[in-house]
Coordinates of C-alpha atoms in Angstrom, one line a residue:
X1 CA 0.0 0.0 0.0
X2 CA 1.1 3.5 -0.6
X3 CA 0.5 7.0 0.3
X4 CA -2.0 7.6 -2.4
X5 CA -4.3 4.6 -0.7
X6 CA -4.7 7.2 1.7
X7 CA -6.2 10.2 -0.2
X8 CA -8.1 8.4 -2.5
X9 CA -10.0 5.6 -0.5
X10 CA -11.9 8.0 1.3
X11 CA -13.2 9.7 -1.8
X12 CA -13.6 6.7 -3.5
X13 CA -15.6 5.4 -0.7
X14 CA -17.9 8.5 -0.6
X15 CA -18.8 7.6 -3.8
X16 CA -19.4 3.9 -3.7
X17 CA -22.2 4.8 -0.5
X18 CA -23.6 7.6 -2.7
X19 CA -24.2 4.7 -5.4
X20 CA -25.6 2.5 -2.6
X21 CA -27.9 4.8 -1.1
X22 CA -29.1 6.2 -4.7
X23 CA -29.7 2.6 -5.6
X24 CA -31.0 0.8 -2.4
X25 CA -34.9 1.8 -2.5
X26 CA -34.5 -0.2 -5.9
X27 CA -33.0 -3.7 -5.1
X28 CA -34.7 -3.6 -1.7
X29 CA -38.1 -4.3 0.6
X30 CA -39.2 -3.9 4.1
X31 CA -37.7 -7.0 5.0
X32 CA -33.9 -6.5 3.2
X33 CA -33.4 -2.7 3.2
X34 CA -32.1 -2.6 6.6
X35 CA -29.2 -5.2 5.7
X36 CA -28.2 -3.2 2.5
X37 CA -25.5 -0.8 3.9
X38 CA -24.6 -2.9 7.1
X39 CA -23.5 -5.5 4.5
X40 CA -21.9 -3.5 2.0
X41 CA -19.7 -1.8 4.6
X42 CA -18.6 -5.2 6.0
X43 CA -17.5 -5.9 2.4
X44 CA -15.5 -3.0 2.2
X45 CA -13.9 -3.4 6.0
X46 CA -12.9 -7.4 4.8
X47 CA -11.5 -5.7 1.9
X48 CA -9.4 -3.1 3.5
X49 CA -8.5 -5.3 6.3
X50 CA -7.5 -8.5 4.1
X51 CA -4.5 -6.2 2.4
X52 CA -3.5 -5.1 6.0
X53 CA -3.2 -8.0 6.9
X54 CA -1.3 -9.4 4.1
X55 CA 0.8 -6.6 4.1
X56 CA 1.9 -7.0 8.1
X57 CA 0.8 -10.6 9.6
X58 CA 1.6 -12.4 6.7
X59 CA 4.0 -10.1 4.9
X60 CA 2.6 -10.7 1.4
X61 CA 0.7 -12.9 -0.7
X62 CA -1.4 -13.8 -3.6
X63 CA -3.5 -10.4 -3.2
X64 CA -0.3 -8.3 -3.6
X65 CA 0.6 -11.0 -6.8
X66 CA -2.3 -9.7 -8.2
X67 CA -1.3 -6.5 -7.8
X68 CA 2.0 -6.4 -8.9
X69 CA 0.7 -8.1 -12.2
X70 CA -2.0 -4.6 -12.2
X71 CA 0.9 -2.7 -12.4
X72 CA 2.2 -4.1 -15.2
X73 CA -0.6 -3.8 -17.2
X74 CA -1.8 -0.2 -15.9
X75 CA 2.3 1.0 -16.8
X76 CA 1.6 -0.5 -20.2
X77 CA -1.2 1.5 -20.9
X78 CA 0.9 4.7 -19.8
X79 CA 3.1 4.0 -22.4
X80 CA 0.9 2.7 -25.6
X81 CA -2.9 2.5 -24.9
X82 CA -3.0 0.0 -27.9
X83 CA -0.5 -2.5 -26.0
X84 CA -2.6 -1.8 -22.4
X85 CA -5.4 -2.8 -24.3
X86 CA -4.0 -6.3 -26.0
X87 CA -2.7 -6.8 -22.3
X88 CA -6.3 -6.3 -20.6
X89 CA -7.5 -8.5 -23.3
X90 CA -4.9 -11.0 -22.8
X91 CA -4.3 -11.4 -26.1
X92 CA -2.5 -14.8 -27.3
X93 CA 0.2 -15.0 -28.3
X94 CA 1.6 -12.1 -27.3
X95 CA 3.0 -9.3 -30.1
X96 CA 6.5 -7.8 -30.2
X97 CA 5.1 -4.9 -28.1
X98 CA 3.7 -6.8 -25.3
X99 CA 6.9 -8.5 -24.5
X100 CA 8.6 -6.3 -22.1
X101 CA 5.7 -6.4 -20.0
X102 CA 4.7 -10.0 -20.5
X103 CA 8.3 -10.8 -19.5
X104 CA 7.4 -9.5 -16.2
X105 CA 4.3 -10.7 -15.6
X106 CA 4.7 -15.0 -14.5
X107 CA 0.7 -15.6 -14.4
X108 CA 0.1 -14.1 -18.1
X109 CA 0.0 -18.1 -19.3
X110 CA -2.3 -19.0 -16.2
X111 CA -5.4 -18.2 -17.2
X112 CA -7.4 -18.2 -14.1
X113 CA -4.7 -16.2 -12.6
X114 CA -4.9 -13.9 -15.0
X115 CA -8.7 -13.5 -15.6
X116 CA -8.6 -11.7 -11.8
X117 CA -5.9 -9.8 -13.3
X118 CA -7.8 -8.6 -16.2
X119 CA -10.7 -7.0 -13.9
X120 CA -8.3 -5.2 -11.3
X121 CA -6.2 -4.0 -14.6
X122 CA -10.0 -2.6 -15.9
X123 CA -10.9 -1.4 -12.5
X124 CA -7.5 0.2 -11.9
X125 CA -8.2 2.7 -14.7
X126 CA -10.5 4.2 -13.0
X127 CA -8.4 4.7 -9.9
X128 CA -5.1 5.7 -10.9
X129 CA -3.9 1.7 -10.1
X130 CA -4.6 2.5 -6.5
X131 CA -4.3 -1.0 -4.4
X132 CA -7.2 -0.2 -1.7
X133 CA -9.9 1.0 -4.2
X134 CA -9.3 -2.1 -6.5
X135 CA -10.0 -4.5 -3.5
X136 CA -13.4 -1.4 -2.9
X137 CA -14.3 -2.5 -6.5
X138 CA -13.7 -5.8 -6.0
X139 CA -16.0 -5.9 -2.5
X140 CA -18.3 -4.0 -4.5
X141 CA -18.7 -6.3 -7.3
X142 CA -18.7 -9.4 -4.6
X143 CA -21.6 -7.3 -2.9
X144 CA -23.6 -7.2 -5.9
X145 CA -23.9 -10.9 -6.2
X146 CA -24.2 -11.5 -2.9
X147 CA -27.3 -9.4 -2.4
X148 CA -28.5 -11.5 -5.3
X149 CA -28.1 -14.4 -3.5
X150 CA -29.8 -13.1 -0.5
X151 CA -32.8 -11.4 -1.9
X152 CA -33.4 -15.1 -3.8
X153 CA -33.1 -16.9 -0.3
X154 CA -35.8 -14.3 0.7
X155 CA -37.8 -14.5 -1.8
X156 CA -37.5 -18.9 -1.4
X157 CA -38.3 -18.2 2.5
X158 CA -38.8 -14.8 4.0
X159 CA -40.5 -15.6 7.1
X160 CA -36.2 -17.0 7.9
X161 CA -35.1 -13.5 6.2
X162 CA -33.2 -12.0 9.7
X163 CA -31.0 -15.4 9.5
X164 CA -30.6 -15.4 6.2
X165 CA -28.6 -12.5 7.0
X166 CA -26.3 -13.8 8.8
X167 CA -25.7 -16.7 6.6
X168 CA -25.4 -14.7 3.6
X169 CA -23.3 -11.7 4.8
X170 CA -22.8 -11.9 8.6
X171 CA -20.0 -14.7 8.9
X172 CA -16.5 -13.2 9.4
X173 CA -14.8 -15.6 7.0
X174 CA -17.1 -14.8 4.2
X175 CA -17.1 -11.2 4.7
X176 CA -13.3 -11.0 5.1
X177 CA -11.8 -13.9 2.9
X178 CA -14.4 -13.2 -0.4
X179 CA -14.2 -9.0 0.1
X180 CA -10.8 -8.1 -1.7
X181 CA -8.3 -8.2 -4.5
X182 CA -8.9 -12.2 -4.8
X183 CA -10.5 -15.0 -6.5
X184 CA -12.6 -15.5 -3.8
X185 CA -14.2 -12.4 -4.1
X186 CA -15.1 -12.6 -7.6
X187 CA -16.3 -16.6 -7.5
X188 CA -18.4 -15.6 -4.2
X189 CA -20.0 -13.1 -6.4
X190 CA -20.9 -14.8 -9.0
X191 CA -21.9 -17.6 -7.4
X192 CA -24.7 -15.2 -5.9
X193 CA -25.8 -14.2 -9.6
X194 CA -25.5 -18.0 -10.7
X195 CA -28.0 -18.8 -7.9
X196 CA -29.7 -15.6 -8.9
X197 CA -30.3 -16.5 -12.3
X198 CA -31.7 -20.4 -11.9
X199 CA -34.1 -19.4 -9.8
X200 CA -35.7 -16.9 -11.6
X201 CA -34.9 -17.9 -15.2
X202 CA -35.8 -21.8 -14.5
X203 CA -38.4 -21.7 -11.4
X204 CA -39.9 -18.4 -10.8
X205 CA -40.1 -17.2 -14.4
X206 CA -40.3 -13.8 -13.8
X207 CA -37.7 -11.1 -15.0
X208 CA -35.9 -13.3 -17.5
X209 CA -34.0 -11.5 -19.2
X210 CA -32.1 -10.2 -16.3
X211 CA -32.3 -13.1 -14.6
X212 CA -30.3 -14.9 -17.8
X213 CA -28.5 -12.4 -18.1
X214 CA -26.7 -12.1 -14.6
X215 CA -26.9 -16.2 -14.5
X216 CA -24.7 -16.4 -17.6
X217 CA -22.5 -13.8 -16.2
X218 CA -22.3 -15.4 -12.9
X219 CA -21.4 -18.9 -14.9
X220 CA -19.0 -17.3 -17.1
X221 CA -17.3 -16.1 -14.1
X222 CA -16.9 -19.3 -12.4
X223 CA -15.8 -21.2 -15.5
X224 CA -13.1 -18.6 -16.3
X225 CA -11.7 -18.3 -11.9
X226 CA -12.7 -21.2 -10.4
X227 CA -14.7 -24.3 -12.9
X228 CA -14.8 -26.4 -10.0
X229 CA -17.6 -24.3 -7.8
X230 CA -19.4 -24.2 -10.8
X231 CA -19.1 -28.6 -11.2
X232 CA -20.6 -28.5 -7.8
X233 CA -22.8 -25.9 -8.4
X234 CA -25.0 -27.1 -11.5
X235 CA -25.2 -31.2 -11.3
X236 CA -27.5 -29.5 -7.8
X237 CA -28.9 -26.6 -9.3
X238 CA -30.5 -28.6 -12.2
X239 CA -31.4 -31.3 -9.6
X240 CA -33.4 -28.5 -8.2
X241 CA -35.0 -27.4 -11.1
X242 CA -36.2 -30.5 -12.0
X243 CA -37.7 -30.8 -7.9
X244 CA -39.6 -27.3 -8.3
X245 CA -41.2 -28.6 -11.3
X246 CA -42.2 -31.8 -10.2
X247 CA -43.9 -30.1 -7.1
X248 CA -46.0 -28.5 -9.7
X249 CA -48.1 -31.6 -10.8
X250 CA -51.0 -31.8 -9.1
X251 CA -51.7 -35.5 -9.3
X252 CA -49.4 -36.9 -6.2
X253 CA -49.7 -40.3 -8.0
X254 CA -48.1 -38.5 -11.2
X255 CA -45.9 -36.6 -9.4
X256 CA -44.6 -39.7 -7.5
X257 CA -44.1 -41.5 -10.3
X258 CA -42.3 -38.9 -12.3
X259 CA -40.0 -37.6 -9.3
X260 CA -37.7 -41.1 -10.0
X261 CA -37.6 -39.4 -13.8
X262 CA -36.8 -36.3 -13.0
X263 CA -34.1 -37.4 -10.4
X264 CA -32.4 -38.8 -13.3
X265 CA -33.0 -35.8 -15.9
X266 CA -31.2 -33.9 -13.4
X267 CA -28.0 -35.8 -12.6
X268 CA -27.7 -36.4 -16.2
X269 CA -27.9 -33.4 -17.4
X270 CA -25.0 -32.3 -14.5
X271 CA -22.9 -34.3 -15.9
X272 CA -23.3 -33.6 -19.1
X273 CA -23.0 -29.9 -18.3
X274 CA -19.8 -30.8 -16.0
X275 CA -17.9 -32.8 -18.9
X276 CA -19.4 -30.4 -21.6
X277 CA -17.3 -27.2 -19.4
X278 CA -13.9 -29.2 -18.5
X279 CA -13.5 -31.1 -21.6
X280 CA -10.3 -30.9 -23.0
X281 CA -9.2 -28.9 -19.9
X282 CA -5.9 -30.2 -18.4
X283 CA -7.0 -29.2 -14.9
X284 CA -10.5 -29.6 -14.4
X285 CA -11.6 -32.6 -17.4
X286 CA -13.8 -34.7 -15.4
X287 CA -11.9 -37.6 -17.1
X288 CA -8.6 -36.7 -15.1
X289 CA -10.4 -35.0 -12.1
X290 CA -9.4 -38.2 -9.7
X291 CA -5.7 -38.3 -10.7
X292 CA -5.3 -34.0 -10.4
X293 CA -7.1 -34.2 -7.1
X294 CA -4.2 -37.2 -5.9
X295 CA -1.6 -35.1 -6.8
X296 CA -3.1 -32.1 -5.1
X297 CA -3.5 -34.0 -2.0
X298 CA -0.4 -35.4 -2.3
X299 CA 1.5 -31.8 -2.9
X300 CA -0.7 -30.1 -0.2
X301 CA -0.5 -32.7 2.4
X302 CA 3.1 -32.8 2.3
X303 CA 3.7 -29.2 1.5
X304 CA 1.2 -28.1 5.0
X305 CA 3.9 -29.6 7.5
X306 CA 2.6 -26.8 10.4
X307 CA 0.3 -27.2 12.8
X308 CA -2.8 -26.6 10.6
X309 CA -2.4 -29.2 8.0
X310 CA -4.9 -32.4 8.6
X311 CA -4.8 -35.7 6.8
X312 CA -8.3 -37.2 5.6
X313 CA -6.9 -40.3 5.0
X314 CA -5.0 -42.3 1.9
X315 CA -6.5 -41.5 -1.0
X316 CA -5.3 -42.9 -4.8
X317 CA -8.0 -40.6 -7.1
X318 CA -10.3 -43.2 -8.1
X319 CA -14.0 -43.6 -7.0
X320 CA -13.9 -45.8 -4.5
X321 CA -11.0 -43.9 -2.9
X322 CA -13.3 -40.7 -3.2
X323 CA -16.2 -42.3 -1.5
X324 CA -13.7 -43.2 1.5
X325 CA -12.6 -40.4 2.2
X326 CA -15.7 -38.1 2.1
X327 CA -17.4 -38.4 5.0
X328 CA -13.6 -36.9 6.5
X329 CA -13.7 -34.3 3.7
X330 CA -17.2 -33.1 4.5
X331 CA -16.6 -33.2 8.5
X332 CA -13.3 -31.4 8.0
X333 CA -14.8 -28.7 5.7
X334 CA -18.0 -28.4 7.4
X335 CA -17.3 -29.0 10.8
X336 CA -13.3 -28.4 11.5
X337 CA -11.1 -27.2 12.9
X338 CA -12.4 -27.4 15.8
X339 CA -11.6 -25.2 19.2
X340 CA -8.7 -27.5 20.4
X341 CA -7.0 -27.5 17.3
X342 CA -6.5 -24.2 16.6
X343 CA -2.9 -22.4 16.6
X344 CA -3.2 -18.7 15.2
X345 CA -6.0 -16.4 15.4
X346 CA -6.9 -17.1 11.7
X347 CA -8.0 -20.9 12.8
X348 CA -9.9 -19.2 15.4
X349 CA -12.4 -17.3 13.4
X350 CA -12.7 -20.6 11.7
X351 CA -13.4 -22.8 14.6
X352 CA -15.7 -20.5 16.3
X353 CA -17.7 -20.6 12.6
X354 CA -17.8 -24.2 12.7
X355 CA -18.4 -24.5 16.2
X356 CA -21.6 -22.8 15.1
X357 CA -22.2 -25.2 12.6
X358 CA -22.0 -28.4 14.5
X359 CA -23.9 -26.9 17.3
X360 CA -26.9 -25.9 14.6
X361 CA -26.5 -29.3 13.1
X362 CA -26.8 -31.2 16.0
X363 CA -29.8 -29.6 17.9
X364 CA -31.8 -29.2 14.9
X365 CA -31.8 -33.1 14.2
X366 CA -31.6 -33.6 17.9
X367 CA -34.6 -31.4 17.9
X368 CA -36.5 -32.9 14.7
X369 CA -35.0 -36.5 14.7
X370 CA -32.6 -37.3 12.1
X371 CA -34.8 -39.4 9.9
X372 CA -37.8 -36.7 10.2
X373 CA -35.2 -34.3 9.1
X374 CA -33.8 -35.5 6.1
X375 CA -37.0 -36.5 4.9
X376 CA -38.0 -32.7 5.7
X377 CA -34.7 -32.1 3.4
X378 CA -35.8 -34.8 1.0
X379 CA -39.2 -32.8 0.4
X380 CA -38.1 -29.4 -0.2
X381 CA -36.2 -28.6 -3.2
X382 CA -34.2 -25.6 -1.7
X383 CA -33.0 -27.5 1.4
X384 CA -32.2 -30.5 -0.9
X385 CA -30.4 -28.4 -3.4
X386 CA -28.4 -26.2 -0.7
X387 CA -27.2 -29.1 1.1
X388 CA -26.0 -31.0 -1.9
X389 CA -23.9 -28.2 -3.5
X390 CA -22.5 -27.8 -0.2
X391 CA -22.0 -31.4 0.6
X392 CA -20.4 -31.8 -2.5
X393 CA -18.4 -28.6 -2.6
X394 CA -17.4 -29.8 1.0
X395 CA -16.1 -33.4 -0.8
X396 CA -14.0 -31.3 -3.2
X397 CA -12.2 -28.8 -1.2
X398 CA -11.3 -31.5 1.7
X399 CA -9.4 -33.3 0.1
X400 CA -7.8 -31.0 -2.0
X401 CA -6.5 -28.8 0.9
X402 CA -4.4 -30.6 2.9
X403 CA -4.4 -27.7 5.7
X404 CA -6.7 -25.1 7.2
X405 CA -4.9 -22.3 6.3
X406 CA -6.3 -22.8 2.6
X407 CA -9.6 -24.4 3.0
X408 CA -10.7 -21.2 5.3
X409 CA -10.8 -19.9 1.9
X410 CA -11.8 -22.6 -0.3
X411 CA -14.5 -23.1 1.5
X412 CA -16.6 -20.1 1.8
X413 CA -18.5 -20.6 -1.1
X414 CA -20.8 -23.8 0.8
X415 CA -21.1 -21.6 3.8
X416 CA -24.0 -19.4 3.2
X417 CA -25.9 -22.1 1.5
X418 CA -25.3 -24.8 4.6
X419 CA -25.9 -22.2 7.3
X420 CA -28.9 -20.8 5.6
X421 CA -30.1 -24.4 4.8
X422 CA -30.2 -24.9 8.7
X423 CA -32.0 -21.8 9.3
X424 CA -34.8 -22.7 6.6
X425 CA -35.2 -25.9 8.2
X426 CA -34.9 -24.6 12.1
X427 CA -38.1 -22.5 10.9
X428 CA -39.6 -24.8 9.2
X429 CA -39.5 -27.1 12.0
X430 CA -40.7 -24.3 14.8
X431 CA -43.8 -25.1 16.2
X432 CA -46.6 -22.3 15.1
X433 CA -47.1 -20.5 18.7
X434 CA -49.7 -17.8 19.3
X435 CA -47.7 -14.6 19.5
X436 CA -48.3 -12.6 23.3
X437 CA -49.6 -9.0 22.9
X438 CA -49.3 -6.8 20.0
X439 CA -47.1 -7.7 16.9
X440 CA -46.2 -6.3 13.1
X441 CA -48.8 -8.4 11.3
X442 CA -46.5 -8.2 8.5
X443 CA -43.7 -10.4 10.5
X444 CA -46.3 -12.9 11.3
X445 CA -48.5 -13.7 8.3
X446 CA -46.2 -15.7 5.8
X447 CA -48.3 -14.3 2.6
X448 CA -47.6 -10.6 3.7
X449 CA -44.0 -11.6 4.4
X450 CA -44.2 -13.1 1.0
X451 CA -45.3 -9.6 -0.6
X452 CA -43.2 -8.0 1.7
X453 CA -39.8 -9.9 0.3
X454 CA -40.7 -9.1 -3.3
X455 CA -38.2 -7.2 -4.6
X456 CA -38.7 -7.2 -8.7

């Protein structure tokens, strides 16, 4: 960070709350509108704080990588605006004018890498390359498709809307890992218009064009950062689809007899989406998926020899070895580290989080009964879809990690969708109770609450 971080990200974050308070009577209701600028600000403090405490705790990192790639590309367009322009574009393979800056710049053949680097470079001309307003743009951005997320959780089930909160936006690894100048922040985002777009392109029907519109952006996003949220992502999102729909049939004879149908429509369309995305792909083709993930495990495991790698078990990339090892995967994600084994502050915010999420877990199927539970799961599309792509997602990043210092931020993505799963089915499972002396009619009658959380 430099001395111009310090004039400018005041100004610049006068006018990112002038744009949210111009713009929040739009993409609120009475139930979200008091969430709007609590939320954005914690995006903006995650983002501020995440390069401070790159820059002092850890002394650098992939953030300030970004960054120094920025600078290349932001010095380029000082010099030619044409090369600056082939470089934002990323244009392959590079002409005799790009050279001296592709020379410098060791993430210009990574594409994922450099796909992050492409937006800061875009947003930095607008900010004179300033490090502290590129992580506001990226928080902003982030924001955006997390409020998507949220207003469609809402709209699902608003009489849960005060806990959706704190799913969606409340959680101190979410807010602080997927806020600045990383991949996170981006995937987190888009991940909010993905969800976004399904629901209201493929379930709600209404406002389809925007609805395709930021679900294709929010997919395009994923396939170019991070393919592998978005593998986890659709085979459960089209498995959800296909659950909406069947609910629609009237006949429960029909709709009985169809639901092992559509079951199948949906898995088999996921994986035809998944090997349709990665084929060809050297990192992420579903055909070689088992033997990257073994060498991954193997480099990670090896590579995390402090005190916050963990070890899942032996695992040799194929199937069977997958299905061994995931019920380790998903408790270590989900559910780890927990309080004993933490040894810096950053597995503390961590353990606390999934302290949370065992003690949710536990008395809500303690409360309900586990098979009463998952058959309330089994019966409602949203709960079945959020605790599959998180389930799955949970698979994935377990065993890839090899140490908590990573999966805090590999995992964010399943967070607000478990968490806000729980929450759906804590109120779900509440037992109606006559309210005592006067209430909000509004926060009691779920058809008001319903008109209430409409925000389109």
């Amino acid at each position: 960070m430099e001395l111009k971080d310090l004039f400018l990200t005041p100004l610049y974050l006068g006018i990112f709350y002038g744009i949210a308070f111009a713009v929040r009577k739009r993409f609120t209701n009475p139930l979200t509108r008091k969430y709007f600028i609590p939320a954005l600000s914690l995006k903006f403090l995650g983002a501020i704080g995440l390069g401070l405490i790159y820059q002092f705790y850890y002394g650098g990192g992939d953030t300030f990588n970004y960054y120094f790639h920025t600078k290349v590309v932001y010095s380029a367009f000082s010099d030619s605006f044409s090369t600056g322009l082939k470089l934002l574009m990323g244009q392959h393979p590079p002409e005799a004018d790009m050279l001296r800056y592709t020379g410098q710049m060791y993430w210009y053949d990574a594409p994922t890498e450099y796909a992050v680097i492409q937006v800061a470079s875009f947003f930095a001309l607008f900010c004179f390359d300033t490090y502290t307003v590129i992580a506001l743009f990226f928080a902003f951005t982030s924001f955006c498709g997390v409020w998507a997320m949220y207003i469609t959780f809402v709209r699902l089930y608003p009489t849960a809307y005060k806990k959706l909160a704190i799913a969606v936006f409340f959680l101190p690894s979410v807010f602080f890992w997927g806020s600045g100048l990383m991949k996170d922040s981006l995937c987190l985002g888009a991940l909010g218009w993905a969800f976004y777009g399904f629901y209201h392109a493929l379930i709600l029907k209404k406002n389809i064009p925007t609805a395709v519109v930021l679900g294709a952006l929010g997919a395009y996003i994923l396939l170019s950062v991070k393919v592998y949220i978005l593998l986890s992502f659709l085979p459960a999102a089209l498995l959800w689809v296909f659950n909406e729909n069947n609910q629609r049939i009237k006949s429960a004879a029909l709709r009985m007899l169809l639901k092992p149908l559509f079951l199948l429509l949906g898995a088999g369309a996921g994986y035809l989406g998944a090997t349709g995305l990665t084929a060809g792909d050297e990192k992420y083709d579903v055909e070689k998926i088992g033997e990257r993930t073994k060498i991954n495990h193997e480099y990670l495991t090896s590579y995390a020899t402090s005190g916050s790698a963990y070890n899942i078990g032996e695992f040799d990339g194929s199937l069977s070895s997958t299905l061994k090892v995931a019920p380790q995967a998903i408790v270590v994600s989900i559910f780890r580290p927990f309080l004993f084994e933490v040894r810096n502050p950053v597995m503390l915010l961590s353990a606390l989080e999934a302290t949370l999420f065992i003690w949710l877990t536990v008395s809500l199927f303690y409360r309900t009964g586990l098979f009463k539970g998952l058959s309330l799961i089994a019966g409602t599309p949203i709960l079945l879809f959020s605790f599959l792509f998180a389930i799955v997602f949970a698979i994935g990043v377990g065993i890839n990690s090899g140490n908590f210092g990573t999966l805090v931020r590999y995992k964010i993505p399943l967070m607000p969708f478990y968490l806000g799963a729980l929450y759906i089915m804590q109120a779900k499972s509440q037992k109606k109770v006559r309210p005592q002396g006067p209430v909000r009619p509004q926060l009691n009658n779920p058809r008001k609450l319903g008109r209430l959380a409409t925000t389109e």
